[in-house]
Coordinates of C-alpha atoms in Angstrom, one line a residue:
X1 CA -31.5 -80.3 -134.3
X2 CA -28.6 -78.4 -135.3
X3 CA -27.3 -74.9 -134.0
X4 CA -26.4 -72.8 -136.7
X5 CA -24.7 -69.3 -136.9
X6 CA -26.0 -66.2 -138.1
X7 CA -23.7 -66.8 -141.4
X8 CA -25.3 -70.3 -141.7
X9 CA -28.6 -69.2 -141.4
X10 CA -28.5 -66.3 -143.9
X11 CA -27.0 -69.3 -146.0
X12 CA -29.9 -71.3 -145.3
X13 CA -32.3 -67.9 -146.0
X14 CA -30.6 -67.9 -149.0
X15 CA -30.4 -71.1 -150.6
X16 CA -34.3 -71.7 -150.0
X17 CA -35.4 -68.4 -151.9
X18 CA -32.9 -69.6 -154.7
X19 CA -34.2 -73.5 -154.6
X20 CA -38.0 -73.7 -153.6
X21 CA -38.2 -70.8 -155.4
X22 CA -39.8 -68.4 -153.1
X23 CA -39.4 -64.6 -152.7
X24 CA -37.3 -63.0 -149.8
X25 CA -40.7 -60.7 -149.1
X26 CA -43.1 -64.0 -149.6
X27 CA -40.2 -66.3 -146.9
X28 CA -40.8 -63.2 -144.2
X29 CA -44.5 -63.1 -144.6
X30 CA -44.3 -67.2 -144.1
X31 CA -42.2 -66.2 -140.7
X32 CA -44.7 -63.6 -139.7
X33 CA -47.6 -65.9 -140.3
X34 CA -46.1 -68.9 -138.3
X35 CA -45.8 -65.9 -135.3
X36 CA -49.5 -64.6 -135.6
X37 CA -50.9 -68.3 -135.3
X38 CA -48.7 -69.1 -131.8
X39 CA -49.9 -65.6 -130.7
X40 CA -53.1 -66.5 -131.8
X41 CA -53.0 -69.5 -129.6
X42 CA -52.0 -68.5 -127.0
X43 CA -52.5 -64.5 -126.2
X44 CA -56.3 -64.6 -126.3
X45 CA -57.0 -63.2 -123.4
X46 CA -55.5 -60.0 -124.2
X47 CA -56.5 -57.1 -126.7
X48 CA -54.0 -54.8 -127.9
X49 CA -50.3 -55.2 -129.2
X50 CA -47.3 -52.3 -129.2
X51 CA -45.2 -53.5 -131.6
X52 CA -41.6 -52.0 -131.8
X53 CA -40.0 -52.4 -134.7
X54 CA -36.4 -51.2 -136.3
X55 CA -35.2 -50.6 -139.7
X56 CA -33.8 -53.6 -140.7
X57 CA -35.8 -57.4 -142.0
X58 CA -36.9 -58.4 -138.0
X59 CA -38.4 -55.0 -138.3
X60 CA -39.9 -55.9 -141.5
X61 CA -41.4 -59.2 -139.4
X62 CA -42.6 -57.0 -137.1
X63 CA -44.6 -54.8 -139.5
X64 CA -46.1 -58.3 -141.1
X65 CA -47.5 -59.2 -137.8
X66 CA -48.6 -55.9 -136.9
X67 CA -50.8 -56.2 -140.1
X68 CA -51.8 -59.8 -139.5
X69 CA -52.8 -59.0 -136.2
X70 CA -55.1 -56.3 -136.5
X71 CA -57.2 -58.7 -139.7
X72 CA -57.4 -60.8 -136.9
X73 CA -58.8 -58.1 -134.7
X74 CA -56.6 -57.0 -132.6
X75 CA -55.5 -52.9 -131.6
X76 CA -52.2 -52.6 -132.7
X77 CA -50.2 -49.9 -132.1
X78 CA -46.4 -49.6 -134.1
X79 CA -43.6 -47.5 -133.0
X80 CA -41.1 -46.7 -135.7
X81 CA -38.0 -44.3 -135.4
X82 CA -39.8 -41.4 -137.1
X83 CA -36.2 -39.9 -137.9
X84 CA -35.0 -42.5 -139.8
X85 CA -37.4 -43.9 -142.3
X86 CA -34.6 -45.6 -144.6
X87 CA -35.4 -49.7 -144.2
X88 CA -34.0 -52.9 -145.7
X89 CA -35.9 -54.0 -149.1
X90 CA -38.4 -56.2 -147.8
X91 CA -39.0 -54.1 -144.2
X92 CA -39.7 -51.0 -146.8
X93 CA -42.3 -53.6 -148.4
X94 CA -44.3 -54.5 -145.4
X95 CA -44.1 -51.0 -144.2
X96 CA -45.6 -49.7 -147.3
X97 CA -48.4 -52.2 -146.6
X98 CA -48.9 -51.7 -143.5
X99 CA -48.8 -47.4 -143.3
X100 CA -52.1 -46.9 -145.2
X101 CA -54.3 -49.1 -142.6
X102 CA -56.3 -46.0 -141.0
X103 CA -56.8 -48.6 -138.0
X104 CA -53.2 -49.1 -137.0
X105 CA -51.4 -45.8 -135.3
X106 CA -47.7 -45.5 -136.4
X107 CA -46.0 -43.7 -133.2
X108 CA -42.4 -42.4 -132.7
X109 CA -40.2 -44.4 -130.6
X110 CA -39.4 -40.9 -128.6
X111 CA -42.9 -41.2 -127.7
X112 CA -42.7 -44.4 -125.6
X113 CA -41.7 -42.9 -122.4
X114 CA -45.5 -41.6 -122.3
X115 CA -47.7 -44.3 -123.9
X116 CA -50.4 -45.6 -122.1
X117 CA -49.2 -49.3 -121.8
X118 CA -52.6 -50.8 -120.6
X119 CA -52.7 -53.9 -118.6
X120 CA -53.9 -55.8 -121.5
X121 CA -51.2 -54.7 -123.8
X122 CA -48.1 -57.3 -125.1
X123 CA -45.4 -55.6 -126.4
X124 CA -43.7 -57.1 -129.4
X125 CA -39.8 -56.9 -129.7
X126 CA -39.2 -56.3 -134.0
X127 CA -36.3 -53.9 -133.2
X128 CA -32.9 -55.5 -133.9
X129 CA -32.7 -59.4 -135.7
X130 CA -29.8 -61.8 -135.5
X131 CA -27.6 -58.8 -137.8
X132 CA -26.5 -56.8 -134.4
X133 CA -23.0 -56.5 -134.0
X134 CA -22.4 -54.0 -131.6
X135 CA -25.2 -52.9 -128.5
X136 CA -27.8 -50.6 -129.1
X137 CA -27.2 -46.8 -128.6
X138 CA -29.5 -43.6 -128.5
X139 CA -33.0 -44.1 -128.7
X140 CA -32.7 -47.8 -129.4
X141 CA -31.0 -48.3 -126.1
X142 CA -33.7 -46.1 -124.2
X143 CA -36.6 -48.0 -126.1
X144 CA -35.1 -51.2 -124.5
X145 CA -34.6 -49.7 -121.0
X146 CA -38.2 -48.0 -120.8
X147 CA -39.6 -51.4 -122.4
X148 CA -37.9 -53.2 -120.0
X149 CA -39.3 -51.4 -116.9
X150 CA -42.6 -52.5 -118.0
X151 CA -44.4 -55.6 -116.0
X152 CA -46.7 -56.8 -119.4
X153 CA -45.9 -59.3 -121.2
X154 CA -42.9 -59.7 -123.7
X155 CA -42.4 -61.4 -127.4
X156 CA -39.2 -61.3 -129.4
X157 CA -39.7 -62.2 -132.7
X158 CA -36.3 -64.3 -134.3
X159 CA -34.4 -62.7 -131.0
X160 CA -34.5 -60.5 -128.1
X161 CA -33.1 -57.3 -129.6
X162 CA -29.6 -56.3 -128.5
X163 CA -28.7 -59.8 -127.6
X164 CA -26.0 -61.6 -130.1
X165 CA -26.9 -65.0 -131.4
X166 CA -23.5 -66.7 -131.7
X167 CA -21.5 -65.3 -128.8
X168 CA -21.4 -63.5 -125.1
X169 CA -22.7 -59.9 -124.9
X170 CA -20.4 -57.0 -124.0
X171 CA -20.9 -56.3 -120.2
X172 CA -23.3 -53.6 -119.5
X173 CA -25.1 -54.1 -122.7
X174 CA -28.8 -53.4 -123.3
X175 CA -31.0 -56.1 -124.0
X176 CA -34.6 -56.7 -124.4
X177 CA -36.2 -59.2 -122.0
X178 CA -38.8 -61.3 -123.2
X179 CA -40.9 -63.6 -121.6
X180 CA -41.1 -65.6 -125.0
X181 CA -39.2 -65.6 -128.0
X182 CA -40.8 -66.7 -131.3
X183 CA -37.3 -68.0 -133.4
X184 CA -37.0 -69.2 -136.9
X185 CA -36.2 -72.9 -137.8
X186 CA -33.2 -73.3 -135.3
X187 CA -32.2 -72.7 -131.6
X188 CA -29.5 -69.9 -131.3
X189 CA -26.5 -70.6 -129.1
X190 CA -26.9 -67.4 -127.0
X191 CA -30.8 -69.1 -125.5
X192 CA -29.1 -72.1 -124.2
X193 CA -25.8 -70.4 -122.1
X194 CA -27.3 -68.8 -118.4
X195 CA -25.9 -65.4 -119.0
X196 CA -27.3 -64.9 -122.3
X197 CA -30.4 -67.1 -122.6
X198 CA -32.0 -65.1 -119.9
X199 CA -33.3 -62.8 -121.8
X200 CA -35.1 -65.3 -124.5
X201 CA -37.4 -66.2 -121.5
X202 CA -39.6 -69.4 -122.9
X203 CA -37.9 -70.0 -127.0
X204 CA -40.4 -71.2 -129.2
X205 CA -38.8 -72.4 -132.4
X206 CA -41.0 -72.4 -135.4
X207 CA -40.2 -74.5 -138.5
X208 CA -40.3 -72.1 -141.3
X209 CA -39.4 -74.9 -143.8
X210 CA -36.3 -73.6 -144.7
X211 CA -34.6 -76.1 -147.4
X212 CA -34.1 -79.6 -145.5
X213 CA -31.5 -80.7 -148.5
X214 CA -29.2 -77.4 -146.8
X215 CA -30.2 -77.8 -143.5
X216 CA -28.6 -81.6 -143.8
X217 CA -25.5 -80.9 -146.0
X218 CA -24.3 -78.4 -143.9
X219 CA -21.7 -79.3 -141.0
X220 CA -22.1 -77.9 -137.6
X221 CA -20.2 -79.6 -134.3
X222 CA -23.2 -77.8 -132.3
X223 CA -26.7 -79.5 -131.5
X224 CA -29.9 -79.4 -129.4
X225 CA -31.0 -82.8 -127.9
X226 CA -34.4 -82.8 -129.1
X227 CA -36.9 -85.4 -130.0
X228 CA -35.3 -86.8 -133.2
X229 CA -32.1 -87.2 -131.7
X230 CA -33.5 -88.9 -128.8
X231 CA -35.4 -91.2 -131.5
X232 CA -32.1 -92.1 -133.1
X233 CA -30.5 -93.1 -130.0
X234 CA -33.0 -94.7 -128.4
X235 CA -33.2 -98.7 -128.1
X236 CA -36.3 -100.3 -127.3
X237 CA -35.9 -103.4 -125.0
X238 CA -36.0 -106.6 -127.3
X239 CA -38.0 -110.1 -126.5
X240 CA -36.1 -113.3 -126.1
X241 CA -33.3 -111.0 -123.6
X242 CA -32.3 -112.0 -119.9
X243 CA -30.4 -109.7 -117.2
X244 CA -26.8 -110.5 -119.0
X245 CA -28.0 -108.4 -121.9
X246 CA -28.5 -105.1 -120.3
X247 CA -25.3 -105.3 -118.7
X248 CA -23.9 -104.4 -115.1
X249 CA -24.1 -101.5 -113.1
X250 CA -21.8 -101.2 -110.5
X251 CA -22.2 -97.9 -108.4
X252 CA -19.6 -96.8 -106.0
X253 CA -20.2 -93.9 -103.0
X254 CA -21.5 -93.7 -100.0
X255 CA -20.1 -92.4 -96.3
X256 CA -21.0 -92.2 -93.0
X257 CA -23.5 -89.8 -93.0
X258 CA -24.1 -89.8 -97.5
X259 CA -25.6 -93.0 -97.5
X260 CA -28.5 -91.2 -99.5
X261 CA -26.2 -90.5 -102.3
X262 CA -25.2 -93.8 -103.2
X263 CA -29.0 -95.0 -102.5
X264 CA -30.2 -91.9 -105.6
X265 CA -27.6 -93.1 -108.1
X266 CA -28.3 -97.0 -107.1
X267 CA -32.4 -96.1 -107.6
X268 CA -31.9 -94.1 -111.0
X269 CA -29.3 -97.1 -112.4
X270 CA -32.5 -99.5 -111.6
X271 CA -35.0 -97.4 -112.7
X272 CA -32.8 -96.8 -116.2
X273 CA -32.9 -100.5 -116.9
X274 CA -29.7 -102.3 -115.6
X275 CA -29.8 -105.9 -115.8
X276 CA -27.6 -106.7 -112.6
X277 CA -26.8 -103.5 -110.4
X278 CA -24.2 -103.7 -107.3
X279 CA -23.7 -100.8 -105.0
X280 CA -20.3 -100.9 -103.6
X281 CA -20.0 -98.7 -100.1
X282 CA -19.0 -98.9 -96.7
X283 CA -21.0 -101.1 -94.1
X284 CA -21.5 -98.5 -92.5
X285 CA -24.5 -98.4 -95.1
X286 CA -24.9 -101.9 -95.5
X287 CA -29.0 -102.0 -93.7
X288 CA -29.9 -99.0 -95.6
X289 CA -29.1 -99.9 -99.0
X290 CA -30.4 -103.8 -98.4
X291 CA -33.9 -101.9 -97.3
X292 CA -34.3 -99.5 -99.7
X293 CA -32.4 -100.8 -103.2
X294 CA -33.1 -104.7 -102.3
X295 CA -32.8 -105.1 -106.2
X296 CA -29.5 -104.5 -106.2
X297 CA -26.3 -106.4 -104.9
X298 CA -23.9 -105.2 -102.0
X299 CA -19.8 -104.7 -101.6
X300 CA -18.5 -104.4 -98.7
X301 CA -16.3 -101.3 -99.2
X302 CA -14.9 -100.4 -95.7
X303 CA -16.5 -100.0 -92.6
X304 CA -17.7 -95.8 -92.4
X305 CA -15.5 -94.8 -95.9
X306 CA -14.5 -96.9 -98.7
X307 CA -11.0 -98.3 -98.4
X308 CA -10.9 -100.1 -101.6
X309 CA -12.9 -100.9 -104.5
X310 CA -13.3 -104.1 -106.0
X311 CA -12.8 -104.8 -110.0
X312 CA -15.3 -106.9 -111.2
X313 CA -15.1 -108.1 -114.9
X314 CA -17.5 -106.6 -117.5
X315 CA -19.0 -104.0 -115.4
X316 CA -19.9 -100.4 -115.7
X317 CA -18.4 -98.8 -112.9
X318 CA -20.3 -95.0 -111.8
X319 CA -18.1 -93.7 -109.0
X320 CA -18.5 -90.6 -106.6
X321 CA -21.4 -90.0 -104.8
X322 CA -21.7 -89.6 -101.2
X323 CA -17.7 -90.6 -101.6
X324 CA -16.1 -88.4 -99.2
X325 CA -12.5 -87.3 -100.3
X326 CA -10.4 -88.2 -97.0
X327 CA -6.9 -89.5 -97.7
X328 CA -7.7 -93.2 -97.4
X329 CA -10.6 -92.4 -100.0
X330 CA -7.9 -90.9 -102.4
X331 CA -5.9 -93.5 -102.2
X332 CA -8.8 -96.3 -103.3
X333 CA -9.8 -94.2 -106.2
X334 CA -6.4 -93.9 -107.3
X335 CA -5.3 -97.2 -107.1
X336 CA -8.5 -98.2 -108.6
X337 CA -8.1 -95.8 -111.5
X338 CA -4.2 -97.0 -112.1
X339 CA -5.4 -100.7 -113.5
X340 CA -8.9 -99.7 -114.8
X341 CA -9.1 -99.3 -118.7
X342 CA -12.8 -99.4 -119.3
X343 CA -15.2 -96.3 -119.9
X344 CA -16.7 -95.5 -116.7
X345 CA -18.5 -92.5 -115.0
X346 CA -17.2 -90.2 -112.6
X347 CA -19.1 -87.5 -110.6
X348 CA -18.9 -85.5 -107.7
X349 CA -16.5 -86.2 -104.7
X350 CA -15.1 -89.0 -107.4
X351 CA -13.9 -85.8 -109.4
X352 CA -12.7 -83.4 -106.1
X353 CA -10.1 -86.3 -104.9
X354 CA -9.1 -85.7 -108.8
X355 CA -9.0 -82.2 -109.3
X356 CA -6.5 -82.0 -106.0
X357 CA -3.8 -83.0 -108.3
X358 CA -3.7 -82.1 -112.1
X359 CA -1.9 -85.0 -112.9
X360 CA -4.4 -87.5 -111.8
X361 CA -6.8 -86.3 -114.8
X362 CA -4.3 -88.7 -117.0
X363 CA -5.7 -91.7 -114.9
X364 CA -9.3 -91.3 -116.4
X365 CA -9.7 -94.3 -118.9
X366 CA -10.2 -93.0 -122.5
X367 CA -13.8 -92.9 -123.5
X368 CA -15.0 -92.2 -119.9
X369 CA -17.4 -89.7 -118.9
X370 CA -17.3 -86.7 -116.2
X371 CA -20.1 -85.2 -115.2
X372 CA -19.0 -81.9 -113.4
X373 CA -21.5 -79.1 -112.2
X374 CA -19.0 -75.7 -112.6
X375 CA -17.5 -75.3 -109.6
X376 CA -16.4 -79.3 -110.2
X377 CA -15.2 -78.1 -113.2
X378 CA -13.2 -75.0 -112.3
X379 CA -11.8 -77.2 -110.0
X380 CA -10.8 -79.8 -112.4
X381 CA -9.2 -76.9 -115.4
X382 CA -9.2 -73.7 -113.9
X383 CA -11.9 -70.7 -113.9
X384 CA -13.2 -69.1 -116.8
X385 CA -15.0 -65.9 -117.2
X386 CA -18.3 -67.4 -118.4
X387 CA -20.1 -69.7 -119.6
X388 CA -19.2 -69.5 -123.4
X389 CA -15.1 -69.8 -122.5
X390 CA -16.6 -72.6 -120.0
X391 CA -17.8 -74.7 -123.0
X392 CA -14.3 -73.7 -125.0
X393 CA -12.2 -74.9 -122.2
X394 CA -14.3 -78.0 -122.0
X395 CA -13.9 -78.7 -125.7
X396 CA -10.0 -78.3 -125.0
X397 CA -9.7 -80.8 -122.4
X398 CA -12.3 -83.5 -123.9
X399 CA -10.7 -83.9 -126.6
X400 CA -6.8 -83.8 -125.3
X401 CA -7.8 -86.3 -122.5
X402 CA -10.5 -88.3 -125.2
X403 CA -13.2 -88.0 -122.4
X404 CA -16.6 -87.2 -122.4
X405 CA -17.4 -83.9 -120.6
X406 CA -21.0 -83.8 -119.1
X407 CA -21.0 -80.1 -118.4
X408 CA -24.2 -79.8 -115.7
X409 CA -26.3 -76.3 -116.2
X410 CA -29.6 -74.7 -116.8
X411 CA -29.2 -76.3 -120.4
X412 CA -26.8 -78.9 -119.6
X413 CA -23.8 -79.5 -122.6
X414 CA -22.8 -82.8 -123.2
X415 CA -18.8 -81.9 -125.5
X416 CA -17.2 -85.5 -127.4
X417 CA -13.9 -85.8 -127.6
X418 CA -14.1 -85.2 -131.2
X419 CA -15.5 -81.8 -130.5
X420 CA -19.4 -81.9 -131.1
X421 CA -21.5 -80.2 -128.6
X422 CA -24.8 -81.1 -127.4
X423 CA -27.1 -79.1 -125.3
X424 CA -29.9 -80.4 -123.4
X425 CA -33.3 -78.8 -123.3
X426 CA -34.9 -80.3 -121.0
X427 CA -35.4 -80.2 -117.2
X428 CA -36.2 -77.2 -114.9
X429 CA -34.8 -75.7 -111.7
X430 CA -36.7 -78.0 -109.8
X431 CA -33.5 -80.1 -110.1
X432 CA -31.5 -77.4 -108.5
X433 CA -31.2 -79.0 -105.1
X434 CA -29.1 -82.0 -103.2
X435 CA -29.3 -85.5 -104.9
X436 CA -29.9 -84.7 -108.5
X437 CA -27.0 -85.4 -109.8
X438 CA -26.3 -88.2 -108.6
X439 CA -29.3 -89.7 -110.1
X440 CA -27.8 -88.7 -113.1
X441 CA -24.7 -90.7 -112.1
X442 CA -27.1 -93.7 -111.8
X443 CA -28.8 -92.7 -115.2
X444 CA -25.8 -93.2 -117.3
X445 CA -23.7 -95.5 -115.7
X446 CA -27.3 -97.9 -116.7
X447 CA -27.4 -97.1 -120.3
X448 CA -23.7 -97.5 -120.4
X449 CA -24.3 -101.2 -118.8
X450 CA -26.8 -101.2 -121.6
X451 CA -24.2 -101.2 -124.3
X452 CA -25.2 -97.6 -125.5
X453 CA -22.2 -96.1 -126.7
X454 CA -20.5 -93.1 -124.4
X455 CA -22.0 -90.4 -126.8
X456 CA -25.4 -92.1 -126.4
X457 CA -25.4 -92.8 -123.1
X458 CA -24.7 -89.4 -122.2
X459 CA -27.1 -87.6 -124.5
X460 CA -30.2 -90.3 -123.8
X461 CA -28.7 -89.6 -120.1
X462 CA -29.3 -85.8 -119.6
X463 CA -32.4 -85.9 -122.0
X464 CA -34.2 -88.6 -119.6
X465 CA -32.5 -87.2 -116.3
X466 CA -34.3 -83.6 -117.4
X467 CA -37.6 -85.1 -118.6
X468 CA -38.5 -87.2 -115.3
X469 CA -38.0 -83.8 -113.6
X470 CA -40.2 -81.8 -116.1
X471 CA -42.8 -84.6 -115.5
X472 CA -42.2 -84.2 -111.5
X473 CA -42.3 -80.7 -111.7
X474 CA -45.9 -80.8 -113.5
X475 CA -47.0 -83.1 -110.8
X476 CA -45.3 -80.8 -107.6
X477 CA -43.9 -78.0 -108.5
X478 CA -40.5 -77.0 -109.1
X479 CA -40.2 -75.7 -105.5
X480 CA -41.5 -78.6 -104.1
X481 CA -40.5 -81.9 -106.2
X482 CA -37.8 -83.8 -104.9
X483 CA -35.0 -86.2 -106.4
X484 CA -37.0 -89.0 -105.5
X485 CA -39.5 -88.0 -107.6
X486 CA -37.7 -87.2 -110.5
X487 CA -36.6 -91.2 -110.1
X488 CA -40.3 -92.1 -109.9
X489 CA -41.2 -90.9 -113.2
X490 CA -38.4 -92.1 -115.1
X491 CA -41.0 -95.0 -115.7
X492 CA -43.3 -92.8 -116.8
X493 CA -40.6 -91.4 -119.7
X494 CA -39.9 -94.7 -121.1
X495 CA -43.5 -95.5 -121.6
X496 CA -43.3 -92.3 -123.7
X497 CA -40.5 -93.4 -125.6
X498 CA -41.7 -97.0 -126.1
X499 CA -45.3 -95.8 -127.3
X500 CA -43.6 -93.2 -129.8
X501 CA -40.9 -96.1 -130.9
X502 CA -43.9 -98.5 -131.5
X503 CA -46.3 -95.7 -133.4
X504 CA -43.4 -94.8 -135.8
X505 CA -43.3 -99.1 -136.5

């Protein structure tokens, strides 16, 4: 899916009232609608709606649902800025419809410091749309704060007011906090970055058939990794193939005392699909690995660290967990790195021993992929203030070093060398503990044995890495799943993949 700005999306608005043909008023009431049936679905267990809406078209949205919702049967309350009745064209249409229900109370947003917010109340967010360009101030800005304070539950419509779409907010500012956020036809960039997407809570994004023929003629270098990219990238396993085909694997890590690195990626590379897998490390590890990856092949690497590492012809090398950085390390990576010209992967410790010298980042082969969390990557190019300049500076340095830059987060970004920028949306916070990225290391080291290309190995790589978690975390909870099982059920996502692949034939 693409990401598109607020200018490309009023483009998109735009184009489809021009083209279907369809009227501004009649595209808002199909938005509104598409809202009332998710909160239909799935808000029956609650009776009354405050709906706060603001002067402009998302508070024209909100007065649509406020009047769908009470046909449906619902109380519904709306709280307008009494002193300032001037709206946009089509909020001053759905206002006009909605004013004359006797059953629906109009209220003052001064009042909502005293409203009796029952505990089956959800408050609707209608105030501000994707148009805000500066924070909200006055009684906008104390609506927010009082609503915030407020423990029921929370729906933007389009986007938390007071939160910009396309960029970082101002420090300080005021921003509504929902627990869901019903958006139209595309992701904004602001849900997927940690400091911003916070306040979106769950995103729902609902297809308001906005004109396809714009929507694929118009260039964007920023994209969600959702199911129809994974469908394009994704290669189901032929007949008449032997090991050879699917490439090898060669993962290299491990220490005295981070054998369980080494034995994560090595799992995830099997699990993935490699046809012949090798797990280079010190014999230090040598019993471990045989017991618990007996699939896969061993190097003798050193005795407790890895002295040296062995190039084997037409092999996919993933290098750094469990590595160690210790001078003798160093100086194997290194030398490795000086006479290696293939793509390969390179995480963790692989990319400390790196960062300790600015000019070893010129050793990483073109094409090759990094896969930093962000102190890894501070390390690596220097700190930034947030997330958004994160991303920039990644973009910067992908494409002067021609790397792939696997930038690990809440909504991990995955930026080409040609500058195009995918964000994952899968996964959970289950995966925020020891181990999971190197099973992401394993992962992608696999599909690039596979013969995926970087950019698809990378985004099939972070899609699958976050799905077997998702899938773990339904089974054990976030709190309580472990990297192991995230492995475990990467089975169970390529039995999803192959039965979609083979419906679709």
């Amino acid at each position: 899916m693409k990401i598109f700005t607020v200018e490309n999306i009023r483009s998109a608005d735009q184009y489809t009232i021009q083209n279907e043909p369809i009227s501004s008023v009649q595209l808002m009431e199909r938005a509104s609608s598409l809202c009332v049936e998710w909160i239909f679905s799935n808000c029956k267990h609650h009776t009354k709606f405050a709906i706060f809406c603001g002067n402009g078209n998302n508070g024209g949205d909100g007065f649509a649902v406020a009047r769908m919702l009470y046909l449906k049967g619902f109380d519904v309350d709306v709280f307008i800025n009494k002193e300032q009745l001037k709206f946009s064209n089509d909020a001053l249409t759905n206002y006009n419809r909605l004013k004359d229900i006797s059953g629906i109370s109009l209220i003052d947003l001064h009042d909502v410091s005293t409203y009796n917010f029952g505990e089956k109340t959800i408050i609707i967010d209608a105030l501000f749309g994707t148009g805000l360009s500066r924070n909200p101030e006055g009684i906008f800005k104390e609506v927010i704060e009082v609503l915030n304070s407020k423990s029921n539950p929370k729906i933007s419509i389009d986007i938390p007011s007071g939160l910009f779409a396309d960029q970082m907010n101002d420090e300080n500012s005021t921003i509504f906090k929902a627990d869901h956020t019903l958006t139209f036809q595309f992701w904004k960039k602001s849900f997927l970055h940690p400091e911003t997407g916070i306040f979106a809570g769950k995103v729902i994004v609902l297809d308001i058939n906005l004109a396809k023929e714009f929507i694929e003629n118009t260039a964007t270098d920023n994209f969600v990794i959702d199911d129809e990219v994974i469908r394009n990238v994704f290669k189901v396993r032929q007949d008449f193939t032997h090991k050879g085909t699917y490439g090898r694997s060669i993962i290299v890590g491990g220490s005295y005392g981070k054998i369980g690195a080494v034995v994560l990626a090595t799992r995830s590379a099997l699990k993935t699909g490699s046809g012949l897998t090798f797990v280079l490390a010190p014999n230090c590890g040598y019993e471990i690995l045989q017991t618990s990856v007996p699939e896969a092949m061993f190097m003798d690497g050193g005795e407790k660290k890895i002295h040296q590492i062995q190039e084997l012809e037409n092999a996919v090398y993933g290098i750094g967990p469990g590595l160690g950085t210790e001078k003798e390390m160093e100086k194997a990576l290194l030398e490795f790195l000086e006479n290696h010209q293939s793509p390969l992967v390179l995480d963790a410790d692989a990319l400390n021993i790196i960062s300790k010298d600015k000019s070893y980042l010129k050793l990483i082969p073109k094409k090759s992929i990094i896969t930093p969390h962000p102190k890894e990557f501070e390390r690596l190019f220097g700190k930034t203030e947030n997330s958004f300049e994160r991303l920039d500076l990644a973009k910067t340095k992908a494409k002067e070093l021609g790397i792939y830059i696997v930038l690990k987060d809440h909504h991990t970004q995955v930026v080409t060398p040609e500058g195009k920028i995918f964000y994952n949306i899968t996964g959970n916070s289950g995966l925020a503990k020891g181990g999971s990225g190197d099973i992401l290391t394993g992962i992608i080291t696999s599909l690039l044995a596979q013969k995926y290309s970087e950019e698809e190995a990378a985004i099939l790589g972070v899609w699958l890495h976050g799905k077997a978690a998702d899938l773990a975390a339904e089974k054990y909870s976030k709190e309580a799943m472990q990297p192991t099982d995230v492995i475990d059920e990467i089975g169970n996502v390529f039995l999803h993949l192959n039965k979609k692949a083979t419906t679709q034939l």
